[in-house]
Amino acid sequence: MVSYKTLGLVNTRDMFARAINGGYAIPAFNFNNMEQLQAIIKASSELKSPVILQVSKGARNYANQTLLRYMAEGAVQYAKELGCNHPEIALHLDHGDSFELCKSCVDMGFSSVMIDGSSLPYDENVALTKKVVDYAHQYDVTVEGELGVLAGVEDEVVAEESHYTKPEEVIDFTSKTGVDSLAISIGTSHGAYKFKPEQCTRDPKTGRLVPPPLAFDVLDEIMKKLPGFPIVLHGSSSVPQEYVDMINKYGGKLPDAVGIPEEQLRKAAKSAVCKINIDSDSRLAFTAAVRKVFVEKPAEFDPRKYCGPARDLMEEMYKHKIIDVLGSDNKLAQ
Ligand code: G3H
Ligand code: 13P
Ligand code: ZN
């Protein structure tokens, strides 16, 4: 058993309380490799932002869970080297799908876990989530639960259709389970194809897809039922057109990729939404930068020469999210 506290990590309780009161959101960025982690830590440390490092089941399979945990421990030291004397870094399991997986993360030093029982019948979601909470809280590890289903296809997260969170369930769910935060479904979805073209309109000038707005009325209802309770938005990449264009220009094929407009995320960040999950935008920035080098410098074969520019572009993207979308810059407690 390793406590995250001995690794210099923090749970999400305090950062969420401050974010709700301050009208901003904490960035939750997924990482699978060293370059993503470096870019996240550089961006959050230089901007003095709390940050949540998210590890999905797919990331654990790709990179090895032990290695990822040690990388997060190293990230705390790296943040200090960058001049951030009191970093607030949470290590969070993204979309945990079983008690055993959540327990293993708690036991190895994660400071926060998500138990995603959103595809289960309601009562089973409650029972599983409560079991994880009861275990995690013994070690002061915070727990995120989910109600409602996000559409989207990722390696490990698959759902054909989205179902908005039912506001009438949220009080019962949070009080029965004791979760610290609640992920909800209000129209976001995972991946770079968040909406089908038939769900969107087209901008007559650019020909680009314009996605339907998020269901802020559902969010409002939820906030009325749970005043001041930390709400989480998954599937919140905005799929920046400049990266999609860059990928397509340099030989990629991402037709009609579409994300959540940043002004809607900004609006959400000012409410009780205090954690915003972003993964796909990092994948897009990485891929765009690598493709550019491959096309412009076909003789290049040193991975540092294409992973380096990818890291730089991700850092720029993370900084933009922190400052212009989430508003979490200069929000460290000390
Ligand atoms: O919510 C899903 C995350 O983007 C993780 O995706 O399962 O492909 O690692 P992944
Ligand atoms: P995106 O695919 O929109 O980046 O969502 C990531 C996410 O929700 C991770 O849990
Ligand atoms: Zn997610």
mmCIF file of C-alpha atoms and ligand atoms in Angstrom:
data_model
loop_
_atom_site.group_PDB
_atom_site.id
_atom_site.type_symbol
_atom_site.label_atom_id
_atom_site.label_comp_id
_atom_site.label_asym_id
_atom_site.label_seq_id
_atom_site.Cartn_x
_atom_site.Cartn_y
_atom_site.Cartn_z
ATOM 1 C CA MET A 1 0.000 0.000 0.000
ATOM 2 C CA VAL A 2 1.457 3.362 -1.077
ATOM 3 C CA SER A 3 -0.259 6.540 0.024
ATOM 4 C CA TYR A 4 -0.388 9.279 -2.601
ATOM 5 C CA LYS A 5 0.413 11.703 0.205
ATOM 6 C CA THR A 6 3.946 10.340 0.456
ATOM 7 C CA LEU A 7 4.363 10.944 -3.292
ATOM 8 C CA GLY A 8 3.524 14.656 -3.039
ATOM 9 C CA LEU A 9 0.179 14.227 -4.827
ATOM 10 C CA VAL A 10 -3.127 15.684 -3.632
ATOM 11 C CA ASN A 11 -6.720 14.508 -3.871
ATOM 12 C CA THR A 12 -9.329 16.644 -5.632
ATOM 13 C CA ARG A 13 -11.451 17.804 -2.668
ATOM 14 C CA ASP A 14 -9.829 21.121 -1.938
ATOM 15 C CA MET A 15 -9.092 22.095 -5.538
ATOM 16 C CA PHE A 16 -12.745 21.440 -6.479
ATOM 17 C CA ALA A 17 -14.121 23.503 -3.587
ATOM 18 C CA ARG A 18 -11.948 26.450 -4.607
ATOM 19 C CA ALA A 19 -12.833 26.053 -8.296
ATOM 20 C CA ILE A 20 -16.577 26.133 -7.601
ATOM 21 C CA ASN A 21 -16.262 29.189 -5.404
ATOM 22 C CA GLY A 22 -13.944 30.904 -7.864
ATOM 23 C CA GLY A 23 -15.935 30.185 -11.039
ATOM 24 C CA TYR A 24 -13.271 28.207 -12.898
ATOM 25 C CA ALA A 25 -12.548 24.535 -13.661
ATOM 26 C CA ILE A 26 -9.580 22.258 -13.032
ATOM 27 C CA PRO A 27 -8.006 20.744 -16.159
ATOM 28 C CA ALA A 28 -8.058 16.951 -16.293
ATOM 29 C CA PHE A 29 -5.614 15.915 -18.998
ATOM 30 C CA ASN A 30 -5.024 12.283 -19.983
ATOM 31 C CA PHE A 31 -1.490 11.052 -20.447
ATOM 32 C CA ASN A 32 -0.059 7.943 -22.038
ATOM 33 C CA ASN A 33 3.561 8.886 -22.607
ATOM 34 C CA MET A 34 6.417 11.060 -21.399
ATOM 35 C CA GLU A 35 5.918 13.892 -23.892
ATOM 36 C CA GLN A 36 2.280 14.410 -22.900
ATOM 37 C CA LEU A 37 3.218 14.403 -19.225
ATOM 38 C CA GLN A 38 6.082 16.860 -19.746
ATOM 39 C CA ALA A 39 3.823 19.215 -21.664
ATOM 40 C CA ILE A 40 1.057 19.021 -19.036
ATOM 41 C CA ILE A 41 3.447 19.671 -16.151
ATOM 42 C CA LYS A 42 5.263 22.462 -17.943
ATOM 43 C CA ALA A 43 1.999 24.217 -18.834
ATOM 44 C CA SER A 44 0.369 23.796 -15.402
ATOM 45 C CA SER A 45 3.527 24.660 -13.431
ATOM 46 C CA GLU A 46 4.395 27.755 -15.425
ATOM 47 C CA LEU A 47 0.812 28.965 -15.157
ATOM 48 C CA LYS A 48 0.470 27.979 -11.479
ATOM 49 C CA SER A 49 -2.601 25.868 -12.145
ATOM 50 C CA PRO A 50 -3.739 22.832 -10.173
ATOM 51 C CA VAL A 51 -3.951 19.854 -12.526
ATOM 52 C CA ILE A 52 -5.406 16.360 -12.698
ATOM 53 C CA LEU A 53 -3.327 13.726 -14.485
ATOM 54 C CA GLN A 54 -5.698 11.131 -15.865
ATOM 55 C CA VAL A 55 -4.810 7.528 -16.556
ATOM 56 C CA SER A 56 -7.340 5.471 -18.511
ATOM 57 C CA LYS A 57 -7.524 1.713 -18.680
ATOM 58 C CA GLY A 58 -6.188 2.028 -22.221
ATOM 59 C CA ALA A 59 -3.232 4.073 -20.952
ATOM 60 C CA ARG A 60 -2.493 1.429 -18.333
ATOM 61 C CA ASN A 61 -2.508 -1.255 -21.022
ATOM 62 C CA TYR A 62 -0.341 0.852 -23.336
ATOM 63 C CA ALA A 63 2.267 2.225 -20.963
ATOM 64 C CA ASN A 64 2.203 -0.075 -17.916
ATOM 65 C CA GLN A 65 0.413 1.029 -14.774
ATOM 66 C CA THR A 66 3.492 0.969 -12.553
ATOM 67 C CA LEU A 67 5.498 3.089 -14.932
ATOM 68 C CA LEU A 68 2.681 5.643 -15.179
ATOM 69 C CA ARG A 69 2.453 5.879 -11.412
ATOM 70 C CA TYR A 70 6.198 6.494 -11.099
ATOM 71 C CA MET A 71 5.974 9.058 -13.898
ATOM 72 C CA ALA A 72 3.342 10.948 -11.896
ATOM 73 C CA GLU A 73 5.600 10.842 -8.855
ATOM 74 C CA GLY A 74 8.402 12.219 -11.027
ATOM 75 C CA ALA A 75 6.034 14.892 -12.291
ATOM 76 C CA VAL A 76 5.756 16.355 -8.790
ATOM 77 C CA GLN A 77 9.540 16.742 -8.651
ATOM 78 C CA TYR A 78 9.632 18.110 -12.203
ATOM 79 C CA ALA A 79 7.040 20.758 -11.277
ATOM 80 C CA LYS A 80 9.248 21.824 -8.358
ATOM 81 C CA GLU A 81 12.278 22.015 -10.655
ATOM 82 C CA LEU A 82 10.219 24.310 -12.848
ATOM 83 C CA GLY A 83 9.856 26.687 -9.928
ATOM 84 C CA CYS A 84 6.459 25.568 -8.665
ATOM 85 C CA ASN A 85 7.213 25.051 -4.978
ATOM 86 C CA HIS A 86 3.773 23.784 -3.973
ATOM 87 C CA PRO A 87 2.281 22.026 -7.002
ATOM 88 C CA GLU A 88 -1.215 20.572 -6.712
ATOM 89 C CA ILE A 89 -1.197 17.471 -8.860
ATOM 90 C CA ALA A 90 -3.846 14.761 -8.574
ATOM 91 C CA LEU A 91 -3.329 11.323 -10.125
ATOM 92 C CA HIS A 92 -6.723 10.074 -11.235
ATOM 93 C CA LEU A 93 -8.016 6.818 -12.695
ATOM 94 C CA ASP A 94 -10.203 7.710 -15.680
ATOM 95 C CA HIS A 95 -13.240 5.476 -16.376
ATOM 96 C CA GLY A 96 -12.464 2.746 -13.867
ATOM 97 C CA ASP A 97 -14.841 -0.095 -14.648
ATOM 98 C CA SER A 98 -14.492 -2.409 -11.652
ATOM 99 C CA PHE A 99 -13.948 -2.313 -7.912
ATOM 100 C CA GLU A 100 -10.722 -4.311 -8.330
ATOM 101 C CA LEU A 101 -9.235 -1.778 -10.763
ATOM 102 C CA CYS A 102 -10.128 1.148 -8.499
ATOM 103 C CA LYS A 103 -8.722 -0.655 -5.458
ATOM 104 C CA SER A 104 -5.473 -1.420 -7.238
ATOM 105 C CA CYS A 105 -5.078 2.268 -8.146
ATOM 106 C CA VAL A 106 -5.823 3.397 -4.577
ATOM 107 C CA ASP A 107 -3.294 0.846 -3.311
ATOM 108 C CA MET A 108 -0.555 1.988 -5.687
ATOM 109 C CA GLY A 109 -0.742 5.730 -4.963
ATOM 110 C CA PHE A 110 -3.526 7.273 -7.020
ATOM 111 C CA SER A 111 -5.149 10.199 -5.208
ATOM 112 C CA SER A 112 -8.478 10.008 -7.031
ATOM 113 C CA VAL A 113 -10.450 7.379 -8.951
ATOM 114 C CA MET A 114 -13.453 7.356 -11.215
ATOM 115 C CA ILE A 115 -15.833 4.442 -11.046
ATOM 116 C CA ASP A 116 -17.847 4.548 -14.227
ATOM 117 C CA GLY A 117 -20.984 2.539 -13.640
ATOM 118 C CA SER A 118 -22.974 4.680 -16.036
ATOM 119 C CA SER A 119 -23.755 1.794 -18.374
ATOM 120 C CA LEU A 120 -25.132 -0.350 -15.524
ATOM 121 C CA PRO A 121 -28.727 -0.389 -14.294
ATOM 122 C CA TYR A 122 -29.157 2.433 -11.754
ATOM 123 C CA ASP A 123 -29.159 0.252 -8.612
ATOM 124 C CA GLU A 124 -26.022 -1.588 -9.719
ATOM 125 C CA ASN A 125 -24.280 1.719 -10.446
ATOM 126 C CA VAL A 126 -25.188 2.871 -6.910
ATOM 127 C CA ALA A 127 -23.935 -0.352 -5.299
ATOM 128 C CA LEU A 128 -20.646 -0.455 -7.224
ATOM 129 C CA THR A 129 -19.944 3.235 -6.716
ATOM 130 C CA LYS A 130 -20.645 2.988 -2.981
ATOM 131 C CA LYS A 131 -18.292 0.014 -2.676
ATOM 132 C CA VAL A 132 -15.487 2.018 -4.302
ATOM 133 C CA VAL A 133 -16.218 5.093 -2.171
ATOM 134 C CA ASP A 134 -16.202 3.049 1.042
ATOM 135 C CA TYR A 135 -12.785 1.647 0.163
ATOM 136 C CA ALA A 136 -11.194 4.829 -1.244
ATOM 137 C CA HIS A 137 -12.323 7.112 1.572
ATOM 138 C CA GLN A 138 -10.429 5.023 4.121
ATOM 139 C CA TYR A 139 -7.298 6.408 2.444
ATOM 140 C CA ASP A 140 -8.645 9.895 1.745
ATOM 141 C CA VAL A 141 -8.779 9.141 -1.986
ATOM 142 C CA THR A 142 -11.576 11.047 -3.738
ATOM 143 C CA VAL A 143 -14.081 9.316 -6.016
ATOM 144 C CA GLU A 144 -15.902 10.460 -9.159
ATOM 145 C CA GLY A 145 -19.100 8.667 -10.174
ATOM 146 C CA GLU A 146 -21.161 9.026 -13.340
ATOM 147 C CA LEU A 147 -24.838 9.262 -14.174
ATOM 148 C CA GLY A 148 -26.003 9.455 -17.765
ATOM 149 C CA VAL A 149 -24.246 8.095 -20.839
ATOM 150 C CA LEU A 150 -21.908 9.897 -23.227
ATOM 151 C CA ALA A 151 -21.844 8.765 -26.822
ATOM 152 C CA GLY A 152 -18.507 8.171 -28.488
ATOM 153 C CA VAL A 153 -15.969 5.578 -29.417
ATOM 154 C CA GLU A 154 -12.551 5.389 -27.800
ATOM 155 C CA ASP A 155 -10.345 2.386 -27.180
ATOM 156 C CA GLU A 156 -12.013 1.502 -23.916
ATOM 157 C CA VAL A 157 -15.029 3.777 -23.780
ATOM 158 C CA VAL A 158 -17.782 2.825 -26.168
ATOM 159 C CA ALA A 159 -21.394 3.938 -26.361
ATOM 160 C CA GLU A 160 -23.571 4.285 -29.429
ATOM 161 C CA GLU A 161 -25.994 6.823 -28.058
ATOM 162 C CA SER A 162 -25.936 9.472 -25.401
ATOM 163 C CA HIS A 163 -28.523 9.732 -22.628
ATOM 164 C CA TYR A 164 -28.612 12.935 -20.646
ATOM 165 C CA THR A 165 -28.275 12.667 -16.890
ATOM 166 C CA LYS A 166 -31.683 12.616 -15.227
ATOM 167 C CA PRO A 167 -31.735 15.478 -12.688
ATOM 168 C CA GLU A 168 -34.282 13.576 -10.599
ATOM 169 C CA GLU A 169 -31.664 10.887 -9.845
ATOM 170 C CA VAL A 170 -28.740 13.015 -8.704
ATOM 171 C CA ILE A 171 -29.694 13.602 -5.057
ATOM 172 C CA ASP A 172 -30.417 9.929 -4.465
ATOM 173 C CA PHE A 173 -27.202 8.851 -6.236
ATOM 174 C CA THR A 174 -24.836 11.219 -4.461
ATOM 175 C CA SER A 175 -26.336 10.666 -1.028
ATOM 176 C CA LYS A 176 -26.461 6.863 -1.322
ATOM 177 C CA THR A 177 -22.932 6.542 -2.717
ATOM 178 C CA GLY A 178 -21.029 9.344 -0.963
ATOM 179 C CA VAL A 179 -19.160 10.285 -4.165
ATOM 180 C CA ASP A 180 -17.030 13.430 -4.117
ATOM 181 C CA SER A 181 -17.923 14.510 -7.651
ATOM 182 C CA LEU A 182 -20.396 13.577 -10.351
ATOM 183 C CA ALA A 183 -19.750 13.239 -14.083
ATOM 184 C CA ILE A 184 -22.852 14.137 -16.053
ATOM 185 C CA SER A 185 -24.043 13.855 -19.618
ATOM 186 C CA ILE A 186 -25.312 17.095 -21.191
ATOM 187 C CA GLY A 187 -24.292 16.555 -24.807
ATOM 188 C CA THR A 188 -20.517 16.196 -24.749
ATOM 189 C CA SER A 189 -19.025 12.961 -26.080
ATOM 190 C CA HIS A 190 -15.672 11.239 -26.350
ATOM 191 C CA GLY A 191 -13.268 11.366 -29.285
ATOM 192 C CA ALA A 192 -12.736 13.622 -32.303
ATOM 193 C CA TYR A 193 -16.131 12.887 -33.893
ATOM 194 C CA LYS A 194 -18.484 14.088 -31.220
ATOM 195 C CA PHE A 195 -21.465 14.600 -33.462
ATOM 196 C CA LYS A 196 -22.716 13.027 -36.649
ATOM 197 C CA PRO A 197 -23.070 15.503 -39.535
ATOM 198 C CA GLU A 198 -26.858 15.043 -39.380
ATOM 199 C CA GLN A 199 -26.861 16.338 -35.765
ATOM 200 C CA CYS A 200 -25.087 19.546 -36.867
ATOM 201 C CA THR A 201 -25.771 22.487 -39.106
ATOM 202 C CA ARG A 202 -23.184 23.774 -41.596
ATOM 203 C CA ASP A 203 -21.625 27.217 -41.585
ATOM 204 C CA PRO A 204 -22.539 28.481 -45.071
ATOM 205 C CA LYS A 205 -19.294 30.506 -45.321
ATOM 206 C CA THR A 206 -16.751 27.843 -44.311
ATOM 207 C CA GLY A 207 -18.745 24.677 -44.966
ATOM 208 C CA ARG A 208 -17.729 23.488 -41.515
ATOM 209 C CA LEU A 209 -20.001 21.614 -39.130
ATOM 210 C CA VAL A 210 -21.587 23.597 -36.302
ATOM 211 C CA PRO A 211 -22.442 21.280 -33.394
ATOM 212 C CA PRO A 212 -25.665 21.438 -31.383
ATOM 213 C CA PRO A 213 -25.382 23.376 -28.093
ATOM 214 C CA LEU A 214 -24.860 21.636 -24.766
ATOM 215 C CA ALA A 215 -27.949 21.085 -22.615
ATOM 216 C CA PHE A 216 -27.332 23.876 -20.122
ATOM 217 C CA ASP A 217 -30.937 23.517 -18.947
ATOM 218 C CA VAL A 218 -30.108 20.007 -17.695
ATOM 219 C CA LEU A 219 -26.963 21.324 -15.986
ATOM 220 C CA ASP A 220 -29.042 24.063 -14.320
ATOM 221 C CA GLU A 221 -31.546 21.512 -13.038
ATOM 222 C CA ILE A 222 -28.728 19.387 -11.618
ATOM 223 C CA MET A 223 -27.133 22.398 -9.921
ATOM 224 C CA LYS A 224 -30.477 23.310 -8.363
ATOM 225 C CA LYS A 225 -30.769 19.809 -6.902
ATOM 226 C CA LEU A 226 -27.152 19.731 -5.703
ATOM 227 C CA PRO A 227 -26.071 23.257 -4.835
ATOM 228 C CA GLY A 228 -22.287 23.579 -4.699
ATOM 229 C CA PHE A 229 -21.641 19.925 -5.575
ATOM 230 C CA PRO A 230 -18.620 19.296 -7.876
ATOM 231 C CA ILE A 231 -19.738 18.435 -11.408
ATOM 232 C CA VAL A 232 -17.469 16.890 -14.056
ATOM 233 C CA LEU A 233 -17.623 17.152 -17.829
ATOM 234 C CA HIS A 234 -16.099 14.360 -19.885
ATOM 235 C CA GLY A 235 -15.671 14.488 -23.633
ATOM 236 C CA SER A 236 -14.701 18.150 -23.593
ATOM 237 C CA SER A 237 -12.144 18.417 -26.361
ATOM 238 C CA SER A 238 -12.946 21.176 -28.787
ATOM 239 C CA VAL A 239 -11.200 19.467 -31.731
ATOM 240 C CA PRO A 240 -9.408 22.641 -32.882
ATOM 241 C CA GLN A 241 -9.889 23.156 -36.585
ATOM 242 C CA GLU A 242 -6.257 24.248 -36.998
ATOM 243 C CA TYR A 243 -5.023 20.803 -35.888
ATOM 244 C CA VAL A 244 -7.567 18.995 -38.034
ATOM 245 C CA ASP A 245 -6.511 21.129 -41.018
ATOM 246 C CA MET A 246 -2.835 20.482 -40.296
ATOM 247 C CA ILE A 247 -3.403 16.728 -40.058
ATOM 248 C CA ASN A 248 -5.353 16.703 -43.311
ATOM 249 C CA LYS A 249 -2.795 18.941 -45.048
ATOM 250 C CA TYR A 250 0.041 16.581 -44.162
ATOM 251 C CA GLY A 251 -1.587 13.408 -45.410
ATOM 252 C CA GLY A 252 -4.098 12.597 -42.671
ATOM 253 C CA LYS A 253 -7.776 11.919 -43.103
ATOM 254 C CA LEU A 254 -10.102 13.407 -40.495
ATOM 255 C CA PRO A 255 -13.193 14.455 -42.407
ATOM 256 C CA ASP A 256 -15.856 16.286 -40.413
ATOM 257 C CA ALA A 257 -14.140 15.953 -37.036
ATOM 258 C CA VAL A 258 -16.029 18.187 -34.622
ATOM 259 C CA GLY A 259 -15.781 19.056 -30.926
ATOM 260 C CA ILE A 260 -17.328 21.222 -28.221
ATOM 261 C CA PRO A 261 -16.969 24.975 -28.908
ATOM 262 C CA GLU A 262 -14.678 26.568 -26.356
ATOM 263 C CA GLU A 263 -17.118 29.326 -25.428
ATOM 264 C CA GLN A 264 -19.537 26.654 -24.183
ATOM 265 C CA LEU A 265 -16.803 25.101 -22.044
ATOM 266 C CA ARG A 266 -15.938 28.535 -20.690
ATOM 267 C CA LYS A 267 -19.556 29.021 -19.718
ATOM 268 C CA ALA A 268 -19.618 25.602 -18.022
ATOM 269 C CA ALA A 269 -16.375 26.334 -16.150
ATOM 270 C CA LYS A 270 -18.000 29.324 -14.506
ATOM 271 C CA SER A 271 -20.705 27.088 -13.009
ATOM 272 C CA ALA A 272 -20.445 24.079 -10.668
ATOM 273 C CA VAL A 273 -18.544 22.257 -13.414
ATOM 274 C CA CYS A 274 -15.160 22.104 -11.727
ATOM 275 C CA LYS A 275 -13.355 19.372 -13.728
ATOM 276 C CA ILE A 276 -13.134 19.360 -17.510
ATOM 277 C CA ASN A 277 -11.663 16.305 -19.260
ATOM 278 C CA ILE A 278 -9.512 16.806 -22.322
ATOM 279 C CA ASP A 279 -7.724 14.001 -24.142
ATOM 280 C CA SER A 280 -8.483 14.100 -27.875
ATOM 281 C CA ASP A 281 -7.124 17.631 -28.367
ATOM 282 C CA SER A 282 -3.754 16.432 -27.128
ATOM 283 C CA ARG A 283 -3.848 13.493 -29.551
ATOM 284 C CA LEU A 284 -4.687 15.861 -32.391
ATOM 285 C CA ALA A 285 -1.881 18.316 -31.543
ATOM 286 C CA PHE A 286 0.627 15.473 -31.255
ATOM 287 C CA THR A 287 -0.416 13.899 -34.547
ATOM 288 C CA ALA A 288 -0.484 17.222 -36.413
ATOM 289 C CA ALA A 289 3.055 18.109 -35.335
ATOM 290 C CA VAL A 290 4.459 14.669 -36.114
ATOM 291 C CA ARG A 291 2.815 14.548 -39.548
ATOM 292 C CA LYS A 292 4.251 17.972 -40.398
ATOM 293 C CA VAL A 293 7.799 16.857 -39.616
ATOM 294 C CA PHE A 294 7.384 13.614 -41.536
ATOM 295 C CA VAL A 295 6.235 15.480 -44.656
ATOM 296 C CA GLU A 296 8.641 18.422 -44.428
ATOM 297 C CA LYS A 297 11.688 16.439 -43.330
ATOM 298 C CA PRO A 298 11.341 12.939 -44.752
ATOM 299 C CA ALA A 299 14.974 12.109 -43.940
ATOM 300 C CA GLU A 300 14.431 12.677 -40.220
ATOM 301 C CA PHE A 301 14.541 9.525 -38.124
ATOM 302 C CA ASP A 302 15.409 10.742 -34.636
ATOM 303 C CA PRO A 303 12.176 10.507 -32.587
ATOM 304 C CA ARG A 304 13.253 13.542 -30.569
ATOM 305 C CA LYS A 305 13.005 15.595 -33.760
ATOM 306 C CA TYR A 306 9.301 14.847 -34.171
ATOM 307 C CA CYS A 307 8.218 14.126 -30.580
ATOM 308 C CA GLY A 308 9.843 17.422 -29.536
ATOM 309 C CA PRO A 309 7.664 19.590 -31.813
ATOM 310 C CA ALA A 310 4.667 17.463 -30.779
ATOM 311 C CA ARG A 311 5.437 18.221 -27.134
ATOM 312 C CA ASP A 312 5.746 21.945 -27.882
ATOM 313 C CA LEU A 313 2.397 22.051 -29.662
ATOM 314 C CA MET A 314 0.676 20.153 -26.835
ATOM 315 C CA GLU A 315 2.157 22.544 -24.276
ATOM 316 C CA GLU A 316 0.794 25.506 -26.244
ATOM 317 C CA MET A 317 -2.623 23.819 -26.393
ATOM 318 C CA TYR A 318 -2.660 23.023 -22.635
ATOM 319 C CA LYS A 319 -1.694 26.618 -21.812
ATOM 320 C CA HIS A 320 -4.470 27.934 -24.013
ATOM 321 C CA LYS A 321 -7.019 25.685 -22.265
ATOM 322 C CA ILE A 322 -5.828 26.703 -18.799
ATOM 323 C CA ILE A 323 -5.876 30.438 -19.492
ATOM 324 C CA ASP A 324 -8.614 30.965 -22.055
ATOM 325 C CA VAL A 325 -11.075 28.130 -21.446
ATOM 326 C CA LEU A 326 -10.892 26.857 -17.859
ATOM 327 C CA GLY A 327 -9.482 29.910 -16.095
ATOM 328 C CA SER A 328 -7.370 27.864 -13.661
ATOM 329 C CA ASP A 329 -4.138 29.861 -14.009
ATOM 330 C CA ASN A 330 -2.749 31.371 -10.792
ATOM 331 C CA LYS A 331 -5.120 29.290 -8.682
ATOM 332 C CA LEU A 332 -2.651 27.277 -6.591
ATOM 333 C CA ALA A 333 -3.402 27.458 -2.862
ATOM 334 C CA GLN A 334 0.151 28.666 -2.169
HETATM 335 O O1 G3H B 1 -12.472 9.077 -21.932
HETATM 336 C C1 G3H B 1 -11.666 8.448 -22.598
HETATM 337 C C2 G3H B 1 -10.267 8.908 -22.692
HETATM 338 O O2 G3H B 1 -10.103 9.765 -23.781
HETATM 339 C C3 G3H B 1 -9.339 7.745 -22.699
HETATM 340 O O3 G3H B 1 -9.353 7.085 -23.910
HETATM 341 O O4 G3H B 1 -9.484 4.661 -23.386
HETATM 342 O O5 G3H B 1 -8.516 5.486 -25.554
HETATM 343 O O6 G3H B 1 -7.258 5.797 -23.385
HETATM 344 P P1 G3H B 1 -8.611 5.669 -24.072
HETATM 345 P P1 13P B 2 -12.221 13.963 -25.179
HETATM 346 O O1 13P B 2 -12.223 12.746 -26.066
HETATM 347 O O2 13P B 2 -13.243 14.940 -25.624
HETATM 348 O O3 13P B 2 -10.872 14.575 -25.068
HETATM 349 O O4 13P B 2 -12.665 13.484 -23.717
HETATM 350 C C1 13P B 2 -11.726 12.935 -22.831
HETATM 351 C C2 13P B 2 -12.358 12.346 -21.629
HETATM 352 O O5 13P B 2 -13.530 12.524 -21.338
HETATM 353 C C3 13P B 2 -11.506 11.525 -20.771
HETATM 354 O O6 13P B 2 -12.226 10.901 -19.755
HETATM 355 ZN ZN ZN B 3 -14.235 10.412 -20.311
#
